[in-house]
Structure formats: C-alpha cells, structure tokens
Coordinates of C-alpha atoms in Angstrom, one line a residue:
M20 CA 30.9 7.3 -7.1
T21 CA 29.9 7.8 -3.6
L22 CA 26.8 7.0 -1.8
Q23 CA 26.4 10.6 -0.9
Q24 CA 26.1 11.2 -4.9
I25 CA 23.8 8.2 -4.9
R26 CA 21.7 9.8 -2.4
Y27 CA 21.9 13.0 -4.4
V28 CA 20.5 11.8 -7.4
I29 CA 17.6 10.1 -5.5
G30 CA 17.0 13.4 -4.0
V31 CA 16.8 15.2 -7.2
Q32 CA 14.2 12.5 -8.9
Q33 CA 12.0 12.6 -6.1
A34 CA 11.8 16.4 -5.9
G35 CA 11.6 17.1 -9.7
S36 CA 14.3 20.0 -9.5
F37 CA 17.8 20.7 -8.2
N38 CA 16.1 23.9 -6.5
Q39 CA 13.6 21.6 -4.1
A40 CA 16.1 19.1 -4.0
S41 CA 19.1 21.1 -2.3
K42 CA 16.5 22.4 0.4
K43 CA 15.1 18.9 0.9
L44 CA 18.9 17.5 1.2
Y45 CA 20.1 20.8 3.1
I46 CA 22.8 21.5 0.4
S47 CA 23.2 24.7 -1.4
Q48 CA 22.0 24.5 -5.1
P49 CA 25.4 25.0 -6.8
S50 CA 27.2 22.1 -5.0
L51 CA 24.5 19.8 -5.4
T52 CA 24.4 20.6 -9.1
S53 CA 28.3 20.1 -8.9
A54 CA 27.8 16.7 -7.5
V55 CA 25.7 15.6 -10.1
H56 CA 27.8 16.6 -13.0
E57 CA 30.5 14.9 -11.4
L58 CA 29.2 11.6 -10.9
E59 CA 27.2 12.2 -14.5
Y60 CA 30.9 12.7 -16.2
E61 CA 32.2 9.3 -14.5
L62 CA 29.4 7.2 -15.6
G63 CA 29.5 8.9 -19.0
F64 CA 26.0 9.6 -20.0
P65 CA 23.6 12.3 -18.4
I66 CA 21.2 11.1 -15.6
F67 CA 18.6 14.2 -16.4
N68 CA 17.6 16.2 -18.7
R69 CA 17.4 20.1 -17.4
N70 CA 14.8 22.2 -18.7
P71 CA 13.1 25.6 -17.0
R72 CA 10.4 23.9 -15.3
G73 CA 12.8 21.1 -13.7
I74 CA 14.4 18.0 -14.7
T75 CA 13.3 14.7 -16.6
V76 CA 15.2 11.5 -16.4
T77 CA 17.0 9.8 -19.3
K78 CA 16.5 6.5 -20.2
R79 CA 19.9 5.3 -19.0
G80 CA 19.5 7.7 -16.3
N81 CA 16.3 6.0 -14.9
E82 CA 18.1 2.4 -15.5
F83 CA 21.0 3.5 -13.3
L84 CA 18.3 5.1 -10.7
E85 CA 16.5 1.9 -10.3
D86 CA 19.7 0.0 -9.2
A87 CA 20.9 2.6 -7.3
K88 CA 18.0 3.0 -5.3
K89 CA 18.2 -0.6 -4.5
L90 CA 21.8 -0.2 -3.4
Y91 CA 21.2 2.7 -1.1
S92 CA 18.4 0.9 0.3
Q93 CA 20.6 -2.0 1.3
Y94 CA 23.0 0.8 2.7
Q95 CA 20.0 2.1 4.9
I96 CA 19.4 -1.5 6.1
L97 CA 22.8 -1.9 6.8
L98 CA 22.9 1.1 9.1
E99 CA 20.0 0.1 10.8
N100 CA 20.9 -3.5 11.8
Y101 CA 24.2 -2.0 12.8
T102 CA 23.8 1.4 14.2
E103 CA 21.7 2.8 17.4
K104 CA 19.0 4.9 16.8
E105 CA 18.0 7.7 19.3
K106 CA 14.5 6.9 18.8
K107 CA 13.0 3.4 18.1
T108 CA 9.7 3.4 15.5
F109 CA 7.2 1.3 14.1
S110 CA 5.3 2.0 11.2
V111 CA 2.3 0.1 9.2
S112 CA 0.7 1.1 5.9
T113 CA -2.3 -0.6 4.7
L114 CA -5.4 -0.7 2.8
Y115 CA -8.3 -0.2 4.6
Y116 CA -8.4 -3.1 6.8
A117 CA -9.9 -3.3 10.4
F118 CA -7.8 -6.5 11.1
A119 CA -4.6 -4.4 10.6
R120 CA -6.2 -1.2 12.9
R121 CA -6.9 -3.7 15.6
A122 CA -3.4 -5.6 15.7
F123 CA -2.0 -2.1 15.7
V124 CA -3.8 -1.0 18.6
E125 CA -2.6 -4.2 20.3
I126 CA 1.3 -3.1 19.6
V127 CA 0.9 0.2 20.7
H128 CA -0.4 -1.6 24.3
K129 CA 2.1 -3.9 24.5
F130 CA 5.0 -1.5 23.4
G131 CA 3.8 1.8 24.3
N132 CA 6.0 2.1 27.1
E133 CA 9.1 1.4 25.3
E134 CA 9.6 5.0 23.4
F135 CA 8.5 3.9 20.1
D136 CA 7.4 6.4 17.7
F137 CA 4.3 4.9 16.2
S138 CA 2.5 5.4 12.9
F139 CA -0.4 3.8 11.3
R140 CA -1.4 5.0 7.8
E141 CA -4.4 3.8 5.6
M142 CA -4.5 4.4 1.7
K143 CA -4.6 3.2 -1.9
A144 CA -2.3 0.3 -2.8
E145 CA 0.0 2.1 -4.9
E146 CA 0.8 4.4 -1.9
V147 CA 1.2 1.3 0.2
I148 CA 3.9 0.5 -2.1
N149 CA 5.7 3.6 -2.0
D150 CA 5.5 4.1 1.6
V151 CA 7.6 0.6 2.2
A152 CA 9.9 1.2 -0.9
E153 CA 11.1 4.5 0.6
R154 CA 11.0 3.2 4.3
K155 CA 8.1 5.7 5.6
S156 CA 6.8 2.0 7.0
D157 CA 8.1 -1.1 8.3
I158 CA 5.4 -3.1 6.4
G159 CA 2.7 -2.9 4.0
I160 CA -0.5 -4.8 3.9
L161 CA -2.3 -5.3 0.5
Y162 CA -3.5 -8.2 -1.7
L163 CA -2.9 -9.8 -4.9
S164 CA -5.4 -11.0 -7.3
D165 CA -5.6 -12.6 -10.5
A166 CA -5.7 -9.2 -12.6
N167 CA -3.2 -7.4 -10.5
R168 CA -0.6 -9.8 -9.5
V169 CA 1.7 -9.7 -12.8
E170 CA 2.1 -6.0 -12.5
L171 CA 2.4 -5.6 -8.6
L172 CA 5.0 -8.6 -8.4
K173 CA 7.1 -6.8 -11.2
K174 CA 6.9 -3.5 -9.3
F175 CA 7.7 -5.3 -5.7
E176 CA 10.8 -6.7 -7.8
S177 CA 11.7 -2.9 -9.0
K178 CA 11.6 -1.4 -5.8
N179 CA 13.6 -4.2 -3.8
L180 CA 10.1 -5.5 -2.2
E181 CA 9.2 -9.1 -1.1
F182 CA 5.5 -10.1 -0.7
N183 CA 4.4 -12.7 1.8
H184 CA 1.5 -14.7 1.9
L185 CA -1.2 -14.4 4.8
T186 CA -4.5 -16.0 3.8
E187 CA -6.8 -16.2 0.8
C188 CA -10.4 -14.6 0.7
N189 CA -13.3 -13.9 -1.6
A190 CA -15.5 -10.8 -2.7
F191 CA -18.0 -9.5 -0.5
V192 CA -20.5 -6.4 -0.7
Y193 CA -20.2 -4.2 2.1
L194 CA -23.4 -2.4 3.2
H195 CA -25.4 -0.5 6.5
K196 CA -27.5 -3.1 8.4
N197 CA -30.6 -1.2 7.3
H198 CA -30.0 -1.6 3.4
P199 CA -32.9 -2.9 1.8
L200 CA -30.7 -6.2 0.7
A201 CA -29.2 -6.4 4.2
E202 CA -31.2 -9.6 5.3
Q203 CA -30.1 -11.5 2.2
E204 CA -27.7 -14.6 2.9
S205 CA -25.7 -13.3 -0.4
I206 CA -26.2 -10.7 -3.3
S207 CA -25.6 -10.7 -7.0
L208 CA -24.4 -7.8 -9.2
D209 CA -28.0 -7.7 -10.8
E210 CA -29.6 -6.8 -7.4
L211 CA -27.0 -4.3 -6.7
A212 CA -28.2 -2.3 -9.9
E213 CA -30.2 0.1 -8.5
Y214 CA -28.3 1.4 -5.8
Q215 CA -25.1 3.5 -5.3
F216 CA -21.7 2.4 -5.6
V217 CA -19.5 4.0 -3.4
T218 CA -15.2 3.2 -3.3
Y219 CA -11.9 4.2 -2.0
D220 CA -10.3 3.6 -5.4
K221 CA -11.9 3.0 -9.0
D222 CA -8.9 1.7 -9.8
D223 CA -9.0 -1.2 -7.4
L224 CA -12.3 -2.8 -9.3
T225 CA -10.2 -4.6 -12.1
A226 CA -9.0 -6.4 -9.1
F227 CA -12.5 -7.6 -8.1
F228 CA -13.9 -8.1 -11.7
S229 CA -12.8 -8.5 -15.3
P230 CA -12.7 -5.3 -17.8
E231 CA -15.6 -7.1 -19.7
L232 CA -17.7 -7.2 -16.4
L233 CA -16.8 -3.5 -15.6
K234 CA -17.9 -2.2 -19.2
R235 CA -21.2 -4.3 -18.9
R236 CA -22.4 -3.3 -15.3
E237 CA -21.2 0.3 -15.7
L238 CA -19.4 0.1 -12.2
R239 CA -17.0 2.5 -12.7
Q240 CA -20.0 5.3 -12.4
A241 CA -19.5 5.7 -8.8
I242 CA -18.9 8.0 -5.9
T243 CA -15.4 8.2 -5.0
A244 CA -14.4 8.9 -0.9
V245 CA -10.9 9.5 0.6
D246 CA -11.4 8.2 3.9
R247 CA -13.5 5.5 5.9
S248 CA -15.7 7.7 7.8
T249 CA -17.0 9.2 4.5
V250 CA -17.6 6.0 2.9
L251 CA -19.4 4.6 5.9
N252 CA -21.5 7.8 6.1
L253 CA -22.6 7.2 2.0
L254 CA -23.3 3.8 2.6
K255 CA -25.6 4.2 5.4
A256 CA -27.2 7.5 4.0
L257 CA -27.6 6.8 0.1
N258 CA -28.3 2.9 0.8
G259 CA -24.8 2.5 -1.0
Y260 CA -22.8 -0.3 -1.0
T261 CA -19.1 -1.4 -1.8
F262 CA -16.9 -4.4 -2.4
L263 CA -14.6 -5.6 -0.1
T264 CA -12.3 -9.0 0.2
G265 CA -14.1 -10.4 3.0
I266 CA -11.7 -10.0 5.8
L267 CA -14.2 -9.3 9.0
G268 CA -13.4 -6.5 11.1
E269 CA -15.1 -5.0 14.2
E270 CA -17.3 -2.7 12.1
A271 CA -18.6 -5.8 10.4
E272 CA -20.3 -6.6 14.2
G273 CA -21.9 -3.3 14.5
D274 CA -23.8 -1.2 11.9
Y275 CA -22.2 -2.4 8.7
I276 CA -22.3 -5.8 7.6
L277 CA -20.3 -8.0 4.6
L278 CA -22.5 -10.5 2.5
P279 CA -21.1 -12.8 0.2
L280 CA -21.1 -11.5 -3.4
R281 CA -22.9 -14.3 -5.5
S282 CA -21.4 -15.2 -8.9
Q283 CA -23.5 -15.0 -11.7
G284 CA -20.7 -16.8 -14.0
K285 CA -17.3 -18.4 -13.9
D286 CA -15.3 -15.3 -14.6
D287 CA -17.3 -13.0 -12.5
L288 CA -15.6 -13.1 -9.2
R289 CA -12.0 -13.7 -8.0
T290 CA -9.9 -15.0 -5.2
F291 CA -7.3 -12.6 -3.6
E292 CA -4.4 -13.2 -1.8
L293 CA -3.8 -11.1 1.3
G294 CA -0.3 -10.8 2.2
Y295 CA 2.3 -8.1 3.6
I296 CA 5.4 -6.3 1.9
T297 CA 8.7 -5.6 3.4
L298 CA 12.0 -4.3 1.8
K299 CA 14.1 -7.4 1.0
G300 CA 16.8 -7.8 3.6
A301 CA 14.9 -5.7 6.3
R302 CA 15.6 -6.9 10.0
R303 CA 12.5 -8.2 11.5
D304 CA 12.7 -7.4 15.1
N305 CA 10.6 -8.3 17.9
I306 CA 7.7 -5.6 17.5
F307 CA 7.6 -6.5 13.7
L308 CA 7.0 -10.4 14.5
T309 CA 4.9 -9.5 17.2
F310 CA 2.5 -7.3 15.0
I311 CA 2.5 -10.4 12.4
D312 CA 1.4 -12.8 15.2
Y313 CA -1.3 -10.2 16.2
V314 CA -2.5 -10.0 12.5
R315 CA -2.5 -13.8 12.0
R316 CA -4.4 -14.6 15.5
I317 CA -7.3 -12.0 14.2
L318 CA -7.5 -13.4 11.0
H319 CA -7.7 -16.9 12.5
I320 CA -10.5 -15.6 14.9
A321 CA -12.4 -14.6 12.0
G322 CA -12.4 -18.0 10.5
F323 CA -9.3 -17.6 8.0
S324 CA -6.6 -20.1 7.5
C325 CA -3.1 -18.3 7.7

C-alpha cells in the first residue's frame, strides 16, 4: 500500500466516479483504475462498487477510507511542517459572525505585506467542518449546544478535528432598529409570532430550540437566505427577525440590533459554546495565533469571557 494509492481512493470517493477523479488527479482513467484494483487486491476486499452512473463505497471500504483520510491528513501536516511552501496561505471558514470578519480584516492589515494568499468564507456549519477537514481552511468557527454537541463531537473525531473553547453565549433576536419590537428590553417567542422569520439554515434551529417547541411554534415556516446581505434586506423590508447567539459585532451598532430572547419555559432556551476547530496536530504558526488573539480581544471588548 502506498500514499499515492490512498490519495487515489480518497479522490475517487470525493469525485463520485473514476472518470471525474482521473481529471482532478491528473492521471489517466485506466491507470487510476489499475492502481485502485491493486490496492483492493492487497486489502482483500472491494472499496467501491462500480455501476454505470459512478461508484458507491462498500461497508468495509467506508471503514478503510475513514482511517485512510486520517493517515493522509497527517502526511499532509508533515509536509506542511517540514517543507517550504512557495506561497503562504491563511484561510478561515466561519458561521456568519461579525467578530470573525473584524479579526480577519486585522490579520490582513498586519500580514498583508508577507506574500500571503488570504481566504475568508461564511457558510453553514457542515460546510465549515468540511472545509477544515479537507484543508481548505486553517480554522473553522462555529458553536456547540446541548442539541448538537454529541453529533458534532463524533463528526469532529471521525474527521480528525479538534474543538477549542472560546466563550459561552445565549440566544438573541436580531432585527432592524425600526422593527415594532425594537424598543423592548427583551422579546418572547409569543411576541414574534406575527412577524416573518428569516434564517440562513433551518437546521440550525434545532440548536436553539427543542423539537417540541419548534413544532408548537411552527418556526420552520421561514424564509431561507444564502447570504448576509439578503438576510439584512429581508429583516428591514419585512419587519423580519432571526436568531443569533448574541455575539455582538459592528452590524449591531448600526441599523440592526440584538435583543435577548426571553424564556417562557425552562426548556425553551439553550446556552451555546462558541469555539473553533482545527485539524489535530496542525501547526499553529504566528498568523494563526495572532488571529485567535484578535478574536479573543474582540469578544472580550463585547463583554464575553474568553
């Protein structure tokens, strides 16, 4: 078994077919097929089931690929730590957090003259996890709650990731300053009933509320938007609202505000643990550590203990 063979089978799984994988791996399809066949022969079981529309992974093949990805990830870390790169990179994937954007801007100002390729990506939690696991990003920022903790920690383990604590926070309502409820000190779900709910990801609601509460409040009847600009426009135009974890940022100082979500029952609301994920064993160089310092400083200024 060789690292090249491991790279090939990982590539086939990600591409979904030998034809597409050969293009992405820059190898002829017959050579790729032959290399995978040789590995399967050595292992004594098939990794893939072939069919006219592509491939599916066998049960034992899936087990092998999970371990193979961990091994190959460690190999890539080894290369990164002990070989010179022609171009330095720093990439962040995150949920829609203003504090992360602000910290990233400071990083670009500080390291912009050092020939870095920078990348900043705002996306859903699943995409953040995959970005870090596939080494598209050096760090991913997201949160854990009582509802998603067990599932996400298992996912982190399977993808060779580790979660690092930053702070804890609670549920808040996010709306435009001209919203009819904007002058209140806090808002209950009953008070929001007549207004339009807007969200980035309906699946995130299970982290904020119990399934019973979601069903009772019909919160899943929402407008889903894919970017921050659209969400802000909808909040303003429709007297809409959304839920956030209460991490303040520059947008809460302008036309949009955060108000505490008032509990109407002991199981209504949840506490969130904000943190960041990295590959296990990844080197934490100066730019990485500086970014985390900026994040902690911004959160501290906003009143959070880090």
